[in-house]
Coordinates of C-alpha atoms in Angstrom, one line a residue:
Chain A
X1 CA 34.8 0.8 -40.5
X2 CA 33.0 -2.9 -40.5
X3 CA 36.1 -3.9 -38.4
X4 CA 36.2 -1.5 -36.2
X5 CA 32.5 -2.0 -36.0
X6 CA 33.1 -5.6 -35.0
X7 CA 35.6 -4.4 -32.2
X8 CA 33.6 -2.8 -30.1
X9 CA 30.7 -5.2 -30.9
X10 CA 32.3 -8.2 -29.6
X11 CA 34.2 -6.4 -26.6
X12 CA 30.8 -5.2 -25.6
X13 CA 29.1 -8.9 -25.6
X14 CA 31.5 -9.9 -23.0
X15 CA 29.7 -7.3 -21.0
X16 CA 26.8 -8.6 -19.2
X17 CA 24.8 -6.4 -17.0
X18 CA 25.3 -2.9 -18.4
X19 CA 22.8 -0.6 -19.2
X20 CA 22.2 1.3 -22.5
X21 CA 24.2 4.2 -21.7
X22 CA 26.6 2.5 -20.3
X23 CA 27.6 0.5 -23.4
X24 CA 27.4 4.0 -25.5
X25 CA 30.1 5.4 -23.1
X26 CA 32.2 2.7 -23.4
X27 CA 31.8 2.8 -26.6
X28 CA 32.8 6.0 -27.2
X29 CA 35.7 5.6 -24.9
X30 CA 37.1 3.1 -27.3
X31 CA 36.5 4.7 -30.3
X32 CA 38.4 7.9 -28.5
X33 CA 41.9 5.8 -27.8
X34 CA 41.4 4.3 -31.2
X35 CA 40.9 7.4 -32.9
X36 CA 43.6 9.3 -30.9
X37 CA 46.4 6.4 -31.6
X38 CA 45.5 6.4 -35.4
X39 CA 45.7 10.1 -36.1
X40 CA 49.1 9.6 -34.1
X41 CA 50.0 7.4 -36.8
X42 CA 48.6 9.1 -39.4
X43 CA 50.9 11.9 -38.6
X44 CA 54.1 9.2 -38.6
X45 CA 53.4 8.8 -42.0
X46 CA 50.9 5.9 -42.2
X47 CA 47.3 5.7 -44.8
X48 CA 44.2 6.1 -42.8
X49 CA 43.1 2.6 -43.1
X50 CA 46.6 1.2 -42.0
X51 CA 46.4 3.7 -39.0
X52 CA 43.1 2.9 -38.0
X53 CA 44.0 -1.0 -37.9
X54 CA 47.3 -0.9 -36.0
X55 CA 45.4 0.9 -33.5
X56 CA 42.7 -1.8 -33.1
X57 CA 45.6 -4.5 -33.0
X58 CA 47.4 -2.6 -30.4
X59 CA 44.4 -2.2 -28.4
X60 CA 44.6 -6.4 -27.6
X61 CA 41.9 -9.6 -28.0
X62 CA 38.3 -7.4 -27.5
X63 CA 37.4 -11.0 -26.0
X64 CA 39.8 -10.0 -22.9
X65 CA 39.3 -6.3 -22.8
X66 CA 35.2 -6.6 -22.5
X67 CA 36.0 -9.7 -19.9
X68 CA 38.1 -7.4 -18.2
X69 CA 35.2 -4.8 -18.2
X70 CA 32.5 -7.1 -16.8
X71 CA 34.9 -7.6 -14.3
X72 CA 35.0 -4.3 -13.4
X73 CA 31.5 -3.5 -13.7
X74 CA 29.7 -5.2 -10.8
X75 CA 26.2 -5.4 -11.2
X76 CA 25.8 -4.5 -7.1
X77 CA 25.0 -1.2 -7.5
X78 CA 22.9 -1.8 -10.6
X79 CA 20.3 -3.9 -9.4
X80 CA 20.3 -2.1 -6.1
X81 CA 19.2 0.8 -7.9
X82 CA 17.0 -1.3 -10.2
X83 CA 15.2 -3.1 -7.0
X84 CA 14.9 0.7 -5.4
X85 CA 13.4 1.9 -8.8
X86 CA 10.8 -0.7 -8.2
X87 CA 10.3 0.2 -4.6
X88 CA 10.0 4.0 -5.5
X89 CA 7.2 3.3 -8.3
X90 CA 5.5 1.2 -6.0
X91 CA 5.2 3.2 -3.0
X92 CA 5.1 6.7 -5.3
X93 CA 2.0 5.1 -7.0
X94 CA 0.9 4.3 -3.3
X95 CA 1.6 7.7 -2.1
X96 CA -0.1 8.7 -5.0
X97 CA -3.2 7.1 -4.0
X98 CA -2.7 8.2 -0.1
X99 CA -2.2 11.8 -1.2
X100 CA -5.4 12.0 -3.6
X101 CA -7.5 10.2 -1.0
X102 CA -6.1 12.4 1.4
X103 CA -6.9 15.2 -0.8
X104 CA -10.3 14.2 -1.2
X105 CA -10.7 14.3 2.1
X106 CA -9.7 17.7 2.9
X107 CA -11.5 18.7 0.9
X108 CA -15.0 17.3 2.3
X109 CA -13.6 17.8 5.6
X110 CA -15.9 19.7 7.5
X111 CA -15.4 19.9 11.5
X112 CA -18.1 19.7 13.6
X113 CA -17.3 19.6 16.7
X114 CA -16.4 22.6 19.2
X115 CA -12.5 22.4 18.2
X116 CA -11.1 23.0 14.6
X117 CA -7.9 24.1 15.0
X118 CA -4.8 21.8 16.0
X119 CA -4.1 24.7 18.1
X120 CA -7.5 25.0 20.3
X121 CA -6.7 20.9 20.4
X122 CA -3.6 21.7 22.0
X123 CA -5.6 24.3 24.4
X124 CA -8.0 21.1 25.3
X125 CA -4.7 19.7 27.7
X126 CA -5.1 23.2 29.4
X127 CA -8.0 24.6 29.3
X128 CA -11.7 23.3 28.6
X129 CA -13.5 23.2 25.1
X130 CA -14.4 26.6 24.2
X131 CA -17.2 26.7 22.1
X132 CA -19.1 24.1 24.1
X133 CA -21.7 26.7 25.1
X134 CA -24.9 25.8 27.0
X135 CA -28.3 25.1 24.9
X136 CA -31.4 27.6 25.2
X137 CA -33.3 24.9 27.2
X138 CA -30.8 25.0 30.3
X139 CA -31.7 26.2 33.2
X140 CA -27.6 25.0 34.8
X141 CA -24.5 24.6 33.0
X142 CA -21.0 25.0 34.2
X143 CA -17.5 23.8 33.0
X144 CA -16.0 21.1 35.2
X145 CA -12.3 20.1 33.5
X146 CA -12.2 17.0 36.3
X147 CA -10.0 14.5 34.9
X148 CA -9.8 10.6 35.6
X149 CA -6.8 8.5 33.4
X150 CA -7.7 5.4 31.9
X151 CA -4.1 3.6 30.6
X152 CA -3.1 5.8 28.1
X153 CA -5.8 7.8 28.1
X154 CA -7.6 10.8 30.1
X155 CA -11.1 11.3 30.0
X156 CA -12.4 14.7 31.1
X157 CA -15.8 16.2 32.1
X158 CA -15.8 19.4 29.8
X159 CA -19.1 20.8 31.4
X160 CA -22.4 19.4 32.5
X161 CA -26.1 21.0 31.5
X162 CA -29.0 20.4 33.4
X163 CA -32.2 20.7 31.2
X164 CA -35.7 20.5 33.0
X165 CA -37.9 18.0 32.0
X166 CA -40.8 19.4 32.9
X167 CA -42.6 22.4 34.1
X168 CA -43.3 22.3 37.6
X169 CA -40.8 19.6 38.6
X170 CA -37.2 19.6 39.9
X171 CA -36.1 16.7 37.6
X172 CA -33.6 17.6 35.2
X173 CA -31.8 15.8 32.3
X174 CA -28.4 16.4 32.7
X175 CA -25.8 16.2 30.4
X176 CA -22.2 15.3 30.6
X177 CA -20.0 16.1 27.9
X178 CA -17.0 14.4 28.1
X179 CA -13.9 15.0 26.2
X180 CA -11.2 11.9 25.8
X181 CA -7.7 12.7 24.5
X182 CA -4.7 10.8 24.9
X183 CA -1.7 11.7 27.2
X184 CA 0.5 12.1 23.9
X185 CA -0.3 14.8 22.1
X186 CA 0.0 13.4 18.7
X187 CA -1.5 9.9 19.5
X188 CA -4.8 8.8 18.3
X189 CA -7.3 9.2 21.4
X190 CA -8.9 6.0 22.5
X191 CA -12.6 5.2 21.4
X192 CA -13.4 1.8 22.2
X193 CA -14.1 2.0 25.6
X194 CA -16.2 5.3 25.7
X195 CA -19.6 3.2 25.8
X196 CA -18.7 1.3 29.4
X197 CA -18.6 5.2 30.3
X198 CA -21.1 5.6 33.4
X199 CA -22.6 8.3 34.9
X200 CA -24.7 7.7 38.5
X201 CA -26.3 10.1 40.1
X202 CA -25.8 10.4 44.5
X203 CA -29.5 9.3 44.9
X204 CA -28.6 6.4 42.6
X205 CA -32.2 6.5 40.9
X206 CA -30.0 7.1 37.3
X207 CA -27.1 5.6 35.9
X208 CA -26.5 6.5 32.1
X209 CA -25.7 5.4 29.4
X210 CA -23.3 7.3 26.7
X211 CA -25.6 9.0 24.1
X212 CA -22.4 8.7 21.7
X213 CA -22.3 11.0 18.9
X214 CA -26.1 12.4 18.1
X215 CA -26.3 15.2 20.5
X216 CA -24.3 17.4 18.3
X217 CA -21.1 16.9 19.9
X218 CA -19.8 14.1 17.5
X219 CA -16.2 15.9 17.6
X220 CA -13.0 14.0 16.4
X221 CA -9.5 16.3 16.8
X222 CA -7.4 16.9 14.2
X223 CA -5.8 13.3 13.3
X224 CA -8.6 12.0 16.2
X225 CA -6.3 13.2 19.0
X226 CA -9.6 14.0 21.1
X227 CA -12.8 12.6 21.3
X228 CA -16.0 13.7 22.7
X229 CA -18.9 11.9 24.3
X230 CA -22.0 13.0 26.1
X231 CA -24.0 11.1 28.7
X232 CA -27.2 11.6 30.0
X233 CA -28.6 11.1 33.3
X234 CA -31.7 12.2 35.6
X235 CA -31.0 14.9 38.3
X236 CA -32.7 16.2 41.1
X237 CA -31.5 18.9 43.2
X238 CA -31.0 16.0 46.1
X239 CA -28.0 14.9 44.4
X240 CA -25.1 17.0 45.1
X241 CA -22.5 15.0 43.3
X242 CA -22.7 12.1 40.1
X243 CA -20.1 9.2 39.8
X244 CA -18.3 8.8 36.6
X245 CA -16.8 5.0 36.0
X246 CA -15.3 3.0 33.4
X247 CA -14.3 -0.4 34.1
X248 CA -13.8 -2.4 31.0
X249 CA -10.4 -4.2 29.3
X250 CA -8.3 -3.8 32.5
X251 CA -9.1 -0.4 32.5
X252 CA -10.5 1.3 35.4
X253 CA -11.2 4.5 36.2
X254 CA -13.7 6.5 39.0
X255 CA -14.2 10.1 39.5
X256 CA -16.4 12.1 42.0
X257 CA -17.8 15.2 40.1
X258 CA -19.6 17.4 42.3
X259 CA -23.1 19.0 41.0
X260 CA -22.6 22.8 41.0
X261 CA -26.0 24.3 41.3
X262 CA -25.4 27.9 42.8
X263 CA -22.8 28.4 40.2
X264 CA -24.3 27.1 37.6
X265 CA -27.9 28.7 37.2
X266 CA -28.3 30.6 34.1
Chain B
X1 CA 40.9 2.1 -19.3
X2 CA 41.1 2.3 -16.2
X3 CA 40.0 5.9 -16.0
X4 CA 37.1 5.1 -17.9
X5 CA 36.4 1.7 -15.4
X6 CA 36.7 3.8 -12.1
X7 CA 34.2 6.1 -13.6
X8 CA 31.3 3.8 -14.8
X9 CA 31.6 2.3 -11.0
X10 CA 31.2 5.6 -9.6
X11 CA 28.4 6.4 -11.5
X12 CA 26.5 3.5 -11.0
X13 CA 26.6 3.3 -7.3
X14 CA 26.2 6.7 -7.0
X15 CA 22.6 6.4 -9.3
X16 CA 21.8 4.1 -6.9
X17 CA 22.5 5.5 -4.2
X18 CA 20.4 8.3 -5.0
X19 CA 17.6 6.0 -6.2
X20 CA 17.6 4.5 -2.6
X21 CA 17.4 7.8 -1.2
X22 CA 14.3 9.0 -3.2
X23 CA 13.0 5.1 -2.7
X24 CA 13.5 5.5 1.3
X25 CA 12.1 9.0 1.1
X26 CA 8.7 7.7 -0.9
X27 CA 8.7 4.8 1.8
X28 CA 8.8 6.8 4.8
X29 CA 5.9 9.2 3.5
X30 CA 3.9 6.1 2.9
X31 CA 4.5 4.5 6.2
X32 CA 4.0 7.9 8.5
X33 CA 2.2 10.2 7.3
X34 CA 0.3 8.1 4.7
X35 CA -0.9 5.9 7.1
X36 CA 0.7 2.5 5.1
X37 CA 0.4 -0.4 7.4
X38 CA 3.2 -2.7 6.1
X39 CA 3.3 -5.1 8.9
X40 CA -0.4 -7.1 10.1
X41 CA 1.4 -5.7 14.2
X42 CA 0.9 -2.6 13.3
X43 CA -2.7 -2.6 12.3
X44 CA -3.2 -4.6 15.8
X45 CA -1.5 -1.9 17.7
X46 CA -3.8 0.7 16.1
X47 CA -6.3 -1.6 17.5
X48 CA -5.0 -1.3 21.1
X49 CA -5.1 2.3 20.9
X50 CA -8.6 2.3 19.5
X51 CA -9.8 0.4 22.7
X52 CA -7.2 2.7 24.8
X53 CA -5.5 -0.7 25.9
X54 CA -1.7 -1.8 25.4
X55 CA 0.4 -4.7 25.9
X56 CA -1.4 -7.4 24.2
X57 CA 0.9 -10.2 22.9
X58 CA -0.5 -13.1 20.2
X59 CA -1.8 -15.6 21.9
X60 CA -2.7 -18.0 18.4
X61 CA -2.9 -17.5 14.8
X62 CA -5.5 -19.3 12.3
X63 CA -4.7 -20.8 8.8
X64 CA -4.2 -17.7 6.4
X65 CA -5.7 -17.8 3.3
X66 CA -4.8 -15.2 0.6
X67 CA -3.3 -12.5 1.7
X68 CA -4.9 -12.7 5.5
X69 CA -3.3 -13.0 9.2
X70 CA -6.2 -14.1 11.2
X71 CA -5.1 -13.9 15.1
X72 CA -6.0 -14.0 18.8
X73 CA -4.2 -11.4 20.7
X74 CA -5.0 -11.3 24.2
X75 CA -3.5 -9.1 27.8
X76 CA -5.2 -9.5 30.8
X77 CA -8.2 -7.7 30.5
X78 CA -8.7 -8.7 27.0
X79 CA -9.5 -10.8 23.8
X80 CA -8.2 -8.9 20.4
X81 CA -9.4 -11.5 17.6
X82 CA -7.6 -9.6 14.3
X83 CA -8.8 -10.5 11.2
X84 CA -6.5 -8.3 8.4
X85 CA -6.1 -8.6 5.0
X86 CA -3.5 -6.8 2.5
X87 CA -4.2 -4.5 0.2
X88 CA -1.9 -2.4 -2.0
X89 CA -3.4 1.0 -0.9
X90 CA -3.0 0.8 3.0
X91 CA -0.9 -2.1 3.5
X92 CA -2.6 -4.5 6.4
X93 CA -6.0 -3.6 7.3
X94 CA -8.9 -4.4 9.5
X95 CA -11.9 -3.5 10.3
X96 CA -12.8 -2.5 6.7
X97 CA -11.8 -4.3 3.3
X98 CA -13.6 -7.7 4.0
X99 CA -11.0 -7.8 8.1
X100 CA -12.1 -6.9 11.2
X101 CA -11.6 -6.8 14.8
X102 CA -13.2 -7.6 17.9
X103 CA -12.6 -7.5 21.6
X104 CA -13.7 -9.2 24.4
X105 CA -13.4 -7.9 27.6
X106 CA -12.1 -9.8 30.3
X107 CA -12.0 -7.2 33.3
X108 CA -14.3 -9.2 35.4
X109 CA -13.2 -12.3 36.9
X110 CA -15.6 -15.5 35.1
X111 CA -14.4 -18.8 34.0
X112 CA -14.9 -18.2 30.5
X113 CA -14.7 -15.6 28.1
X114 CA -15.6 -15.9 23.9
X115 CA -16.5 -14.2 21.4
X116 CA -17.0 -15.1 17.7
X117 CA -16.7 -13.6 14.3
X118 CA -18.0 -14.1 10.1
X119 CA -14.9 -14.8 8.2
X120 CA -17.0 -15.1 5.2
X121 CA -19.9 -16.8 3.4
X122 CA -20.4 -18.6 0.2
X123 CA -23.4 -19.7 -1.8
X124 CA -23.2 -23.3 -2.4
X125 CA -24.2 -24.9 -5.8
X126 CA -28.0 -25.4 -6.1
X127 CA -28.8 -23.6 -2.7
X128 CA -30.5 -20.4 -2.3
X129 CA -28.9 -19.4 1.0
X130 CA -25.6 -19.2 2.4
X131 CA -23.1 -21.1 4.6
X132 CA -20.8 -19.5 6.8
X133 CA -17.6 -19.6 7.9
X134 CA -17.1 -18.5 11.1
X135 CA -14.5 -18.3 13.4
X136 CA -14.9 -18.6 17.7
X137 CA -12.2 -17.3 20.0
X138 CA -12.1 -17.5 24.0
X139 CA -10.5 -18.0 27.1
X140 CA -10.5 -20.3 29.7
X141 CA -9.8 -19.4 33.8
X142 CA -11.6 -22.6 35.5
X143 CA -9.0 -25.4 35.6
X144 CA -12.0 -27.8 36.3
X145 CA -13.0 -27.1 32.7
X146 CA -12.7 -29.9 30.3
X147 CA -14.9 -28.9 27.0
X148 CA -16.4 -26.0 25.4
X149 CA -19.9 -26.1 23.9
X150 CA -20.6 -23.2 21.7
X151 CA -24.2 -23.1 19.8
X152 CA -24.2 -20.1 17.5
X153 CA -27.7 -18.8 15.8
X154 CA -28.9 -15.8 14.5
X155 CA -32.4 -13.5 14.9
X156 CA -34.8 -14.7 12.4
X157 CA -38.7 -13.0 13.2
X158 CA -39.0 -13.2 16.9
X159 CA -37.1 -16.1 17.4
X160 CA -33.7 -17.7 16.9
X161 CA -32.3 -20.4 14.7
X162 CA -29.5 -22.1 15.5
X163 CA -26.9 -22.3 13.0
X164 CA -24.2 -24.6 14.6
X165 CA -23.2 -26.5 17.6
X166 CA -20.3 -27.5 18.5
X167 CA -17.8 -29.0 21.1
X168 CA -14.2 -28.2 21.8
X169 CA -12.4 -30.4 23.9
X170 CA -9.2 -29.5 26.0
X171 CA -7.4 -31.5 23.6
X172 CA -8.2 -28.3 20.9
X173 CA -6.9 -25.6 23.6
X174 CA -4.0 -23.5 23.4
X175 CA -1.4 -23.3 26.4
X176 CA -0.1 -19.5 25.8
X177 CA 3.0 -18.5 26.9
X178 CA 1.6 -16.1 29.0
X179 CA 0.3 -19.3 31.1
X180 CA -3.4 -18.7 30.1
X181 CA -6.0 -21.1 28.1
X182 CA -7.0 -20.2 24.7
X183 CA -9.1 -21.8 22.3
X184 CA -9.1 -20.3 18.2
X185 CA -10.8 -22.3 16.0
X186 CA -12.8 -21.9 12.5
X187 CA -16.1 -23.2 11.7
X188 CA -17.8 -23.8 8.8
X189 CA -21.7 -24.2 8.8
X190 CA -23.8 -27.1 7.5
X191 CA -26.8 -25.4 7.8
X192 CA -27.9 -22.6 4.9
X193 CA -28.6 -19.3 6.4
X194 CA -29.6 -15.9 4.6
X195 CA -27.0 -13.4 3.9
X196 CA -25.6 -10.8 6.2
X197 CA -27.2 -12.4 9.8
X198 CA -25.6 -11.0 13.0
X199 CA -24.8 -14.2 14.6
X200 CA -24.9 -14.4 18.3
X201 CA -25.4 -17.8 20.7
X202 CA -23.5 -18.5 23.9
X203 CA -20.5 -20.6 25.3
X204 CA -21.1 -23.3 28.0
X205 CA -18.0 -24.2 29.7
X206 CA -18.3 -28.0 31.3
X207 CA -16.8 -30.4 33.2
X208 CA -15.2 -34.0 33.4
X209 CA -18.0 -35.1 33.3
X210 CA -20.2 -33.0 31.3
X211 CA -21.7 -30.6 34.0
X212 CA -22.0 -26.6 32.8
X213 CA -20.0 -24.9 34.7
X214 CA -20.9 -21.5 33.3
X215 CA -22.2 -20.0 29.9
X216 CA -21.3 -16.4 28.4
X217 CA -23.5 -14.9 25.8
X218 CA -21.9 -14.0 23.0

């Protein structure tokens, strides 16, 4: 047995890059023709021990047979699939983190703006924002959907609100929600230029600044595909139409939005 | 034998084959939907479409250090300084993680445009404040411009103190390939300053022969 032992342990030290499983097939594979040609033998009339040692010799140098293997075996494929077991634990324990983060998320995510559904986001390239509704304080409010395309992006006047400032007067602060998305559905909706957003009024006594986020419209899309901002800007009934520009980064945009105020009294 | 050799071949490729697959399938989640930014161009094209802009090209890079690419990426109506780092969770990022981004706009015609950015501070040994290192970016569109004088300073009660000045001469510009003037450069402050100051100043574009042409407030 120690011989045969010694066999398969020195053909198998010619083999270089093989893994543990490997080596036990092959292996087994030799101890299979060994055993096969021995019990042959056996059967011609020859002792166990005898058997099992003609078979060995007639098997050849184990020196040359596990060269002869190594040959064969190229360690391509092996550390291919070694390096792409490192790239998969890598990038699993990566995804890993993604997912959980991602998970977390979800699971605080609360919308709040007027959209939560990817398909009302879709409706926002057709229609206007649904739920933006006017507040009790209004005395106008109608929904606009004029658009004006900045590169990539549009930027659209959802609906405008005219609050009165003060008994008596015919002052009022409008309000000019605007809704941003991007021409692609699925692309992230530009943010960066939102505050060179302008609003002037005809009589040009206002021009306004965005309010950003803190007027309860602080709405990000599903995957930010839409954005919304609000400006605000003094209005008299004088003023029959408001200017809307950005001009900022190369990007310029103007729109003309005309102040509906038969239409629009609540 | 040979039996026995065709099959360990087959086997092995084919375990790698399908180790590849699962590997490219893990990869591809991480890079869509999971956001992994695996090249620093990627985290500046998320930038452009922050800003709604496209098309910038990188105009100069500074010295990384660690595992940063620090660079100037500019299109006509704009300066993108890009200051990302690598992490393992994300890949390249900016703008949180110790990188950031800024732009400057450019839309309006003017001779110069800059801007300038913290890279980071350190405490040196025996001080009780901080010095900063800081990095300025900016354009140039006025041939006649031969140096840029940048003083930098940050709010301190109702005044400011200034916490460098420097000059850059055309000798420290950068002729883009898109034909424009650039300048990138980092600066380290001698002065000590207090930690987390919003530092602002102004640019001074001059002459031959040391005449402001213009100045841009950063």
């Amino acid at each position: 047995m120690s011989a045969m032992a010694d066999f398969y342990d020195e053909v198998l030290s010619h083999i270089r890059y093989a893994t543990l499983e490997e080596r036990q097939a092959i292996r087994a594979e030799l101890e299979g023709h060994v055993e096969d040609r021995a019990e042959a033998l056996e059967a011609a009339g020859y002792d166990r021990a005898e058997a099992q040692s003609r078979s060995l010799a007639a098997l050849g140098d184990p020196a040359e047979i596990g060269r002869a293997l190594n040959a064969q075996l190229s360690p391509f494929w092996l550390w291919l699939g070694r390096a792409a077991v490192v790239v998969l634990v890598l990038f699993g324990y990566v995804l890993l983190h993604l997912g959980m983060a991602s998970l977390i998320d979800l699971m605080d995510y609360h919308e709040p703006g007027p959209v939560q559904t990817v398909r009302e986001q879709l409706a926002i390239r057709r229609g206007t924002l649904s739920e933006v509704e006017p507040g009790g304080e209004a005395a106008y409010f109608w929904r606009s959907g004029q658009e004006m395309q900045l590169g990539e992006n549009m930027v659209r006047l959802e609906a405008v609100e005219l609050v009165p400032i003060m008994e008596g007067t015919e002052v009022y602060q409008g309000r000019f929600i605007f809704c941003v998305y991007h021409r692609d559905l699925w692309q992230e909706a530009a943010q960066g230029f939102l505050e060179y957003l302008t609003v002037t009024t005809e009589t040009g006594s206002t021009e306004a600044e965005g309010l950003g986020w803190d007027k309860g419209y602080q709405a990000e899309g599903w995957f930010k595909s839409y954005r919304v901002w609000v400006c605000e800007a003094l209005v008299v009934p004088e003023d029959t139409y408001v200017d809307v520009r950005c001009d900022c980064y190369g990007l310029q945009g103007q729109m003309r939005c005309p102040l509906r105020w038969k239409e629009g009294a609540l | 034998m040979r039996q026995v050799e065709r099959e360990k071949v087959r086997t092995r490729r084919g375990r790698a084959l399908r180790r590849i697959a699962a590997a490219a399938v893990v990869t591809a989640l991480c890079l869509g939907p999971g956001g992994y930014r695996i090249l620093p161009q990627q985290v500046r094209h998320e930038a452009e479409a922050y800003y709604g802009i496209r098309g910038t090209q990188v105009v100069a890079w500074l010295e990384p250090y660690d595992l940063t690419a620090r660079y100037l990426a500019a299109n006509d109506g704009a300066l993108l300084w890009m200051n990302t780092t690598f992490r393992l969770w994300g890949g390249w990022v900016a703008g949180s993680f110790g990188g950031c981004r800024k732009i400057v706009d450019c839309s309006h015609a003017a001779p110069l445009y800059g801007g300038v950015d913290v890279l980071y501070w350190s405490q040196l040994a025996g001080q009780s404040g901080w010095a900063y290192t800081l990095c300025v970016f900016g354009r140039i569109d006025d041939p006649a411009g031969e140096t840029v004088r940048i003083s930098l300073s940050y709010e301190e009660g109702e005044g400011r103190v200034t916490l460098l000045e420097e000059e850059l001469p055309r000798a420290e510009w950068i002729q883009a390939k898109d034909g424009r003037t650039y300048f990138l450069q980092e600066l380290r402050t001698e002065s000590i300053a207090p930690q987390s100051i919003t530092v602002g100043g102004w640019m001074e574009l001059l002459d031959g022969e040391g005449r402001a042409l213009y100045r841009t407030w950063l």
